[in-house]
C-alpha cells in the first residue's frame, strides 16, 4: 500500500509510534544521568542531557518521518516543522531561545498536518521538490501550528486546575486521585511536569503524583516484560512510561492495571505523607528525582529511607505483579502483547 493511500488508523498509529520513540531518545539521557550529574557536580553531563531534552520535538519529527519512510528532504522538513509547532523556540529580539521542550501535544498535531501535506505533495513537484517542500511545509504548517498552540496548551492548564481541586481533599483521597491522574497523564502526550508547574503542585500532592508515575513505570515494565525484554522494560522505570503512548492510544484498556496500582500506591502515599516540590512533581523515580526530593523534605533518617524505598520501589513493584495477574490471567481484559514496543 502506498503512503498516499494509508488509512486513518495506520496514519495515527505511525504518528504516535514516532512520538513515542522520539520521547525515549530525547529524555532517556536526562532521566538516567541528569540527577547523577547534579549530585556529582559534573556540569557537562547536566548541560548535555538538558540539550537532549530540549531537542525532544525535533527528534520526534524525525522519528515520525522514519515511520513514513520519508526522503531526507521530507524528513528534515518534518523535523523542523514539528519543533516550530511545539513552541519550544521563542524569538527574543534577534535571538532565538529554547523555551523548554515545548508542547508535545501541539507538536504531534503539527507533525500530523505536515505529514499530510508532504504525502499530498509527494513527487508531484519533481525537480522543484528541494525548493518547494521545505519552504511550503515549514512556513505554512509551522504558522498553523503556532496559531493552534495557545488553544492546545489550554488543555494542560485545564488538567492543572482539575488536579488543583484534588489538593483540597483529605490526604488519602487526594493521594488516590492525584496518583491515578498522573499515572494516566504519563502515558499521554500531556507533560506531567507542565501540569505540576502550572499549579505549583507541592507537598503530598506532588509526592503522590510521583508515586502515580512510579506505578506506571513499574506496572508497564512488568506487564510488558515477556514481549519487550529486560532493557526496554527498564526504560519504562528509569526513563519514561511515555514510550507506551502509541499502545495506550490503540488499546486504552491496557492502562487499567496501572490505574489500580496507582490508586493503591496513592492511598498509601497519602497515609505516609509522601511529599515533593513543584519542580519534582511529574518525574516519578526517573533520575531518582521523586525519592530524593521527598527525602529532602522528610529528612535523611533511617525510617525515612525505609519508607521512601517501600513507597517508590517495593509497593509499586509488588502491586505491578498482583494487578498484572488479575487483569491478564483472571479478568483477561488485557494481554502481554498489548504492551509490545516496536522500534522500527
PDB file of C-alpha atoms in Angstrom, residues 159-337:
ATOM      1  CA  UNK A 159      -5.836  19.477  33.694  1.00  0.00           C
ATOM      2  CA  UNK A 160      -3.786  21.516  36.147  1.00  0.00           C
ATOM      3  CA  UNK A 161      -6.937  23.142  37.518  1.00  0.00           C
ATOM      4  CA  UNK A 162      -8.532  19.705  37.902  1.00  0.00           C
ATOM      5  CA  UNK A 163      -5.534  18.389  39.848  1.00  0.00           C
ATOM      6  CA  UNK A 164      -5.548  21.559  41.946  1.00  0.00           C
ATOM      7  CA  UNK A 165      -9.089  20.663  43.056  1.00  0.00           C
ATOM      8  CA  UNK A 166      -7.798  17.313  44.363  1.00  0.00           C
ATOM      9  CA  UNK A 167      -5.469  19.107  46.775  1.00  0.00           C
ATOM     10  CA  UNK A 168      -8.486  20.333  48.734  1.00  0.00           C
ATOM     11  CA  UNK A 169      -9.436  16.741  49.650  1.00  0.00           C
ATOM     12  CA  UNK A 170      -8.205  14.819  52.688  1.00  0.00           C
ATOM     13  CA  UNK A 171      -4.766  13.169  52.163  1.00  0.00           C
ATOM     14  CA  UNK A 172      -5.870   9.629  51.214  1.00  0.00           C
ATOM     15  CA  UNK A 173      -8.461  10.728  48.642  1.00  0.00           C
ATOM     16  CA  UNK A 174      -6.096  13.380  47.320  1.00  0.00           C
ATOM     17  CA  UNK A 175      -3.387  10.732  47.024  1.00  0.00           C
ATOM     18  CA  UNK A 176      -5.655   8.382  45.058  1.00  0.00           C
ATOM     19  CA  UNK A 177      -6.943  10.971  42.596  1.00  0.00           C
ATOM     20  CA  UNK A 178      -3.594  12.686  42.061  1.00  0.00           C
ATOM     21  CA  UNK A 179      -1.684   9.427  41.672  1.00  0.00           C
ATOM     22  CA  UNK A 180      -4.186   7.964  39.190  1.00  0.00           C
ATOM     23  CA  UNK A 181      -4.319  11.204  37.185  1.00  0.00           C
ATOM     24  CA  UNK A 182      -0.542  11.375  36.790  1.00  0.00           C
ATOM     25  CA  UNK A 183      -0.308   7.650  36.001  1.00  0.00           C
ATOM     26  CA  UNK A 184      -2.632   8.278  33.055  1.00  0.00           C
ATOM     27  CA  UNK A 185      -1.003  11.545  32.007  1.00  0.00           C
ATOM     28  CA  UNK A 186       2.470   9.982  31.857  1.00  0.00           C
ATOM     29  CA  UNK A 187       1.372   7.679  29.005  1.00  0.00           C
ATOM     30  CA  UNK A 188      -0.410  10.521  27.185  1.00  0.00           C
ATOM     31  CA  UNK A 189       1.111  13.367  25.146  1.00  0.00           C
ATOM     32  CA  UNK A 190       0.448  15.756  28.055  1.00  0.00           C
ATOM     33  CA  UNK A 191       3.501  16.888  30.032  1.00  0.00           C
ATOM     34  CA  UNK A 192       3.186  15.809  33.672  1.00  0.00           C
ATOM     35  CA  UNK A 193       5.855  18.338  34.586  1.00  0.00           C
ATOM     36  CA  UNK A 194       3.898  21.035  32.749  1.00  0.00           C
ATOM     37  CA  UNK A 195       0.707  20.232  34.676  1.00  0.00           C
ATOM     38  CA  UNK A 196       2.560  20.221  38.000  1.00  0.00           C
ATOM     39  CA  UNK A 197       4.321  23.508  37.289  1.00  0.00           C
ATOM     40  CA  UNK A 198       1.102  25.145  36.061  1.00  0.00           C
ATOM     41  CA  UNK A 199      -0.412  24.889  39.553  1.00  0.00           C
ATOM     42  CA  UNK A 200       2.820  24.793  41.623  1.00  0.00           C
ATOM     43  CA  UNK A 201       1.900  21.321  42.877  1.00  0.00           C
ATOM     44  CA  UNK A 202       3.727  20.654  46.136  1.00  0.00           C
ATOM     45  CA  UNK A 203       3.508  18.700  49.387  1.00  0.00           C
ATOM     46  CA  UNK A 204       1.532  15.454  49.386  1.00  0.00           C
ATOM     47  CA  UNK A 205       0.029  16.337  46.021  1.00  0.00           C
ATOM     48  CA  UNK A 206       3.497  16.374  44.455  1.00  0.00           C
ATOM     49  CA  UNK A 207       4.601  13.252  46.300  1.00  0.00           C
ATOM     50  CA  UNK A 208       1.591  11.170  45.276  1.00  0.00           C
ATOM     51  CA  UNK A 209       1.840  12.458  41.703  1.00  0.00           C
ATOM     52  CA  UNK A 210       5.334  10.966  41.615  1.00  0.00           C
ATOM     53  CA  UNK A 211       4.028   7.722  43.095  1.00  0.00           C
ATOM     54  CA  UNK A 212       1.473   7.511  40.284  1.00  0.00           C
ATOM     55  CA  UNK A 213       4.280   7.779  37.742  1.00  0.00           C
ATOM     56  CA  UNK A 214       6.221   5.093  39.643  1.00  0.00           C
ATOM     57  CA  UNK A 215       3.143   2.870  39.452  1.00  0.00           C
ATOM     58  CA  UNK A 216       3.008   3.470  35.697  1.00  0.00           C
ATOM     59  CA  UNK A 217       6.730   2.827  35.216  1.00  0.00           C
ATOM     60  CA  UNK A 218       6.903  -0.396  37.204  1.00  0.00           C
ATOM     61  CA  UNK A 219       3.451  -1.522  36.068  1.00  0.00           C
ATOM     62  CA  UNK A 220       4.233  -1.155  32.366  1.00  0.00           C
ATOM     63  CA  UNK A 221       7.668  -2.730  32.810  1.00  0.00           C
ATOM     64  CA  UNK A 222       6.184  -5.824  34.460  1.00  0.00           C
ATOM     65  CA  UNK A 223       3.168  -6.016  32.140  1.00  0.00           C
ATOM     66  CA  UNK A 224       5.302  -5.990  29.006  1.00  0.00           C
ATOM     67  CA  UNK A 225       8.369  -7.858  30.266  1.00  0.00           C
ATOM     68  CA  UNK A 226       7.646 -11.055  28.294  1.00  0.00           C
ATOM     69  CA  UNK A 227       7.352  -9.253  24.961  1.00  0.00           C
ATOM     70  CA  UNK A 228       9.792  -6.359  25.488  1.00  0.00           C
ATOM     71  CA  UNK A 229      12.705  -7.927  27.341  1.00  0.00           C
ATOM     72  CA  UNK A 230      14.792  -6.517  30.162  1.00  0.00           C
ATOM     73  CA  UNK A 231      16.303  -3.429  28.511  1.00  0.00           C
ATOM     74  CA  UNK A 232      13.083  -1.946  27.151  1.00  0.00           C
ATOM     75  CA  UNK A 233      11.230  -2.832  30.354  1.00  0.00           C
ATOM     76  CA  UNK A 234      13.794  -0.988  32.487  1.00  0.00           C
ATOM     77  CA  UNK A 235      13.453   2.041  30.220  1.00  0.00           C
ATOM     78  CA  UNK A 236       9.856   2.427  31.468  1.00  0.00           C
ATOM     79  CA  UNK A 237      11.155   2.886  35.021  1.00  0.00           C
ATOM     80  CA  UNK A 238      14.486   4.637  34.518  1.00  0.00           C
ATOM     81  CA  UNK A 239      13.310   6.672  31.532  1.00  0.00           C
ATOM     82  CA  UNK A 240       9.695   7.453  30.753  1.00  0.00           C
ATOM     83  CA  UNK A 241       6.480   5.389  30.566  1.00  0.00           C
ATOM     84  CA  UNK A 242       5.511   7.727  27.695  1.00  0.00           C
ATOM     85  CA  UNK A 243       7.077   5.167  25.364  1.00  0.00           C
ATOM     86  CA  UNK A 244       3.730   3.331  25.701  1.00  0.00           C
ATOM     87  CA  UNK A 245       1.845   6.305  24.217  1.00  0.00           C
ATOM     88  CA  UNK A 246       1.030   4.535  20.937  1.00  0.00           C
ATOM     89  CA  UNK A 247      -0.164   1.370  22.692  1.00  0.00           C
ATOM     90  CA  UNK A 248      -2.334   3.416  25.055  1.00  0.00           C
ATOM     91  CA  UNK A 249      -3.980   5.144  22.089  1.00  0.00           C
ATOM     92  CA  UNK A 250      -4.587   1.827  20.301  1.00  0.00           C
ATOM     93  CA  UNK A 251      -5.953  -0.025  23.341  1.00  0.00           C
ATOM     94  CA  UNK A 252      -6.849   2.223  26.296  1.00  0.00           C
ATOM     95  CA  UNK A 253      -7.796  -0.837  28.399  1.00  0.00           C
ATOM     96  CA  UNK A 254      -4.078  -1.555  28.839  1.00  0.00           C
ATOM     97  CA  UNK A 255      -3.958   1.243  31.412  1.00  0.00           C
ATOM     98  CA  UNK A 256      -6.396  -0.473  33.817  1.00  0.00           C
ATOM     99  CA  UNK A 257      -3.751  -2.438  35.797  1.00  0.00           C
ATOM    100  CA  UNK A 258      -1.758   0.780  36.072  1.00  0.00           C
ATOM    101  CA  UNK A 259      -4.748   2.739  37.389  1.00  0.00           C
ATOM    102  CA  UNK A 260      -5.396   0.079  40.043  1.00  0.00           C
ATOM    103  CA  UNK A 261      -1.724   0.134  41.056  1.00  0.00           C
ATOM    104  CA  UNK A 262      -1.650   3.935  41.190  1.00  0.00           C
ATOM    105  CA  UNK A 263      -4.826   4.094  43.293  1.00  0.00           C
ATOM    106  CA  UNK A 264      -3.390   1.809  45.982  1.00  0.00           C
ATOM    107  CA  UNK A 265       0.054   3.429  45.989  1.00  0.00           C
ATOM    108  CA  UNK A 266      -1.531   6.894  46.029  1.00  0.00           C
ATOM    109  CA  UNK A 267      -3.672   5.997  49.046  1.00  0.00           C
ATOM    110  CA  UNK A 268      -0.610   4.666  50.870  1.00  0.00           C
ATOM    111  CA  UNK A 269       1.302   7.791  49.890  1.00  0.00           C
ATOM    112  CA  UNK A 270      -1.413   9.947  51.397  1.00  0.00           C
ATOM    113  CA  UNK A 271      -1.272   7.962  54.633  1.00  0.00           C
ATOM    114  CA  UNK A 272       2.529   8.131  54.780  1.00  0.00           C
ATOM    115  CA  UNK A 273       2.550  11.822  53.779  1.00  0.00           C
ATOM    116  CA  UNK A 274       4.925  11.346  50.851  1.00  0.00           C
ATOM    117  CA  UNK A 275       5.847  14.840  49.674  1.00  0.00           C
ATOM    118  CA  UNK A 276       7.585  16.697  46.880  1.00  0.00           C
ATOM    119  CA  UNK A 277       8.045  20.103  45.282  1.00  0.00           C
ATOM    120  CA  UNK A 278       6.632  21.734  42.136  1.00  0.00           C
ATOM    121  CA  UNK A 279       9.959  21.032  40.418  1.00  0.00           C
ATOM    122  CA  UNK A 280       9.999  17.342  41.386  1.00  0.00           C
ATOM    123  CA  UNK A 281       6.358  16.513  40.635  1.00  0.00           C
ATOM    124  CA  UNK A 282       5.881  14.730  37.335  1.00  0.00           C
ATOM    125  CA  UNK A 283       9.169  12.796  37.290  1.00  0.00           C
ATOM    126  CA  UNK A 284       8.411   9.732  39.415  1.00  0.00           C
ATOM    127  CA  UNK A 285      11.521   7.667  40.112  1.00  0.00           C
ATOM    128  CA  UNK A 286      13.222   8.806  36.908  1.00  0.00           C
ATOM    129  CA  UNK A 287      16.650  10.145  37.815  1.00  0.00           C
ATOM    130  CA  UNK A 288      15.669   9.489  41.472  1.00  0.00           C
ATOM    131  CA  UNK A 289      14.095  12.947  41.431  1.00  0.00           C
ATOM    132  CA  UNK A 290      10.931  11.915  43.294  1.00  0.00           C
ATOM    133  CA  UNK A 291      12.634   9.950  46.106  1.00  0.00           C
ATOM    134  CA  UNK A 292      15.433  12.474  46.601  1.00  0.00           C
ATOM    135  CA  UNK A 293      13.057  15.433  46.884  1.00  0.00           C
ATOM    136  CA  UNK A 294      10.853  13.547  49.347  1.00  0.00           C
ATOM    137  CA  UNK A 295      13.925  12.794  51.491  1.00  0.00           C
ATOM    138  CA  UNK A 296      14.967  16.442  51.307  1.00  0.00           C
ATOM    139  CA  UNK A 297      11.636  17.315  52.955  1.00  0.00           C
ATOM    140  CA  UNK A 298      11.184  14.330  55.291  1.00  0.00           C
ATOM    141  CA  UNK A 299      14.809  14.134  56.367  1.00  0.00           C
ATOM    142  CA  UNK A 300      17.520  11.531  55.822  1.00  0.00           C
ATOM    143  CA  UNK A 301      16.758   9.335  58.829  1.00  0.00           C
ATOM    144  CA  UNK A 302      16.747   5.530  58.679  1.00  0.00           C
ATOM    145  CA  UNK A 303      12.962   5.488  58.946  1.00  0.00           C
ATOM    146  CA  UNK A 304      12.575   7.952  56.077  1.00  0.00           C
ATOM    147  CA  UNK A 305      14.920   5.885  53.901  1.00  0.00           C
ATOM    148  CA  UNK A 306      12.939   2.721  54.553  1.00  0.00           C
ATOM    149  CA  UNK A 307       9.563   4.364  53.873  1.00  0.00           C
ATOM    150  CA  UNK A 308      10.899   6.014  50.712  1.00  0.00           C
ATOM    151  CA  UNK A 309      12.224   2.724  49.308  1.00  0.00           C
ATOM    152  CA  UNK A 310       8.968   0.948  50.145  1.00  0.00           C
ATOM    153  CA  UNK A 311       6.768   3.642  48.623  1.00  0.00           C
ATOM    154  CA  UNK A 312       8.773   4.437  45.494  1.00  0.00           C
ATOM    155  CA  UNK A 313      10.019   0.928  44.663  1.00  0.00           C
ATOM    156  CA  UNK A 314       8.721  -2.009  46.697  1.00  0.00           C
ATOM    157  CA  UNK A 315       4.994  -1.191  46.792  1.00  0.00           C
ATOM    158  CA  UNK A 316       4.528  -0.252  43.094  1.00  0.00           C
ATOM    159  CA  UNK A 317       6.680  -3.215  42.004  1.00  0.00           C
ATOM    160  CA  UNK A 318       4.806  -5.823  44.054  1.00  0.00           C
ATOM    161  CA  UNK A 319       1.441  -4.356  43.086  1.00  0.00           C
ATOM    162  CA  UNK A 320       2.506  -4.493  39.428  1.00  0.00           C
ATOM    163  CA  UNK A 321       2.727  -8.293  39.621  1.00  0.00           C
ATOM    164  CA  UNK A 322      -0.556  -8.509  41.558  1.00  0.00           C
ATOM    165  CA  UNK A 323      -2.558  -6.419  39.100  1.00  0.00           C
ATOM    166  CA  UNK A 324      -0.903  -7.949  36.043  1.00  0.00           C
ATOM    167  CA  UNK A 325      -2.046 -11.377  37.221  1.00  0.00           C
ATOM    168  CA  UNK A 326      -5.520 -10.032  37.989  1.00  0.00           C
ATOM    169  CA  UNK A 327      -6.112  -8.251  34.677  1.00  0.00           C
ATOM    170  CA  UNK A 328      -4.244 -10.697  32.411  1.00  0.00           C
ATOM    171  CA  UNK A 329      -4.881 -14.116  33.940  1.00  0.00           C
ATOM    172  CA  UNK A 330      -8.093 -13.696  35.928  1.00  0.00           C
ATOM    173  CA  UNK A 331     -10.158 -10.989  34.238  1.00  0.00           C
ATOM    174  CA  UNK A 332      -8.467 -11.461  30.822  1.00  0.00           C
ATOM    175  CA  UNK A 333      -9.037  -7.797  29.929  1.00  0.00           C
ATOM    176  CA  UNK A 334      -5.504  -7.235  28.638  1.00  0.00           C
ATOM    177  CA  UNK A 335      -2.690  -9.434  27.341  1.00  0.00           C
ATOM    178  CA  UNK A 336       1.097  -9.217  27.209  1.00  0.00           C
ATOM    179  CA  UNK A 337       1.102  -8.231  23.527  1.00  0.00           C
TER     180      UNK A 337
END
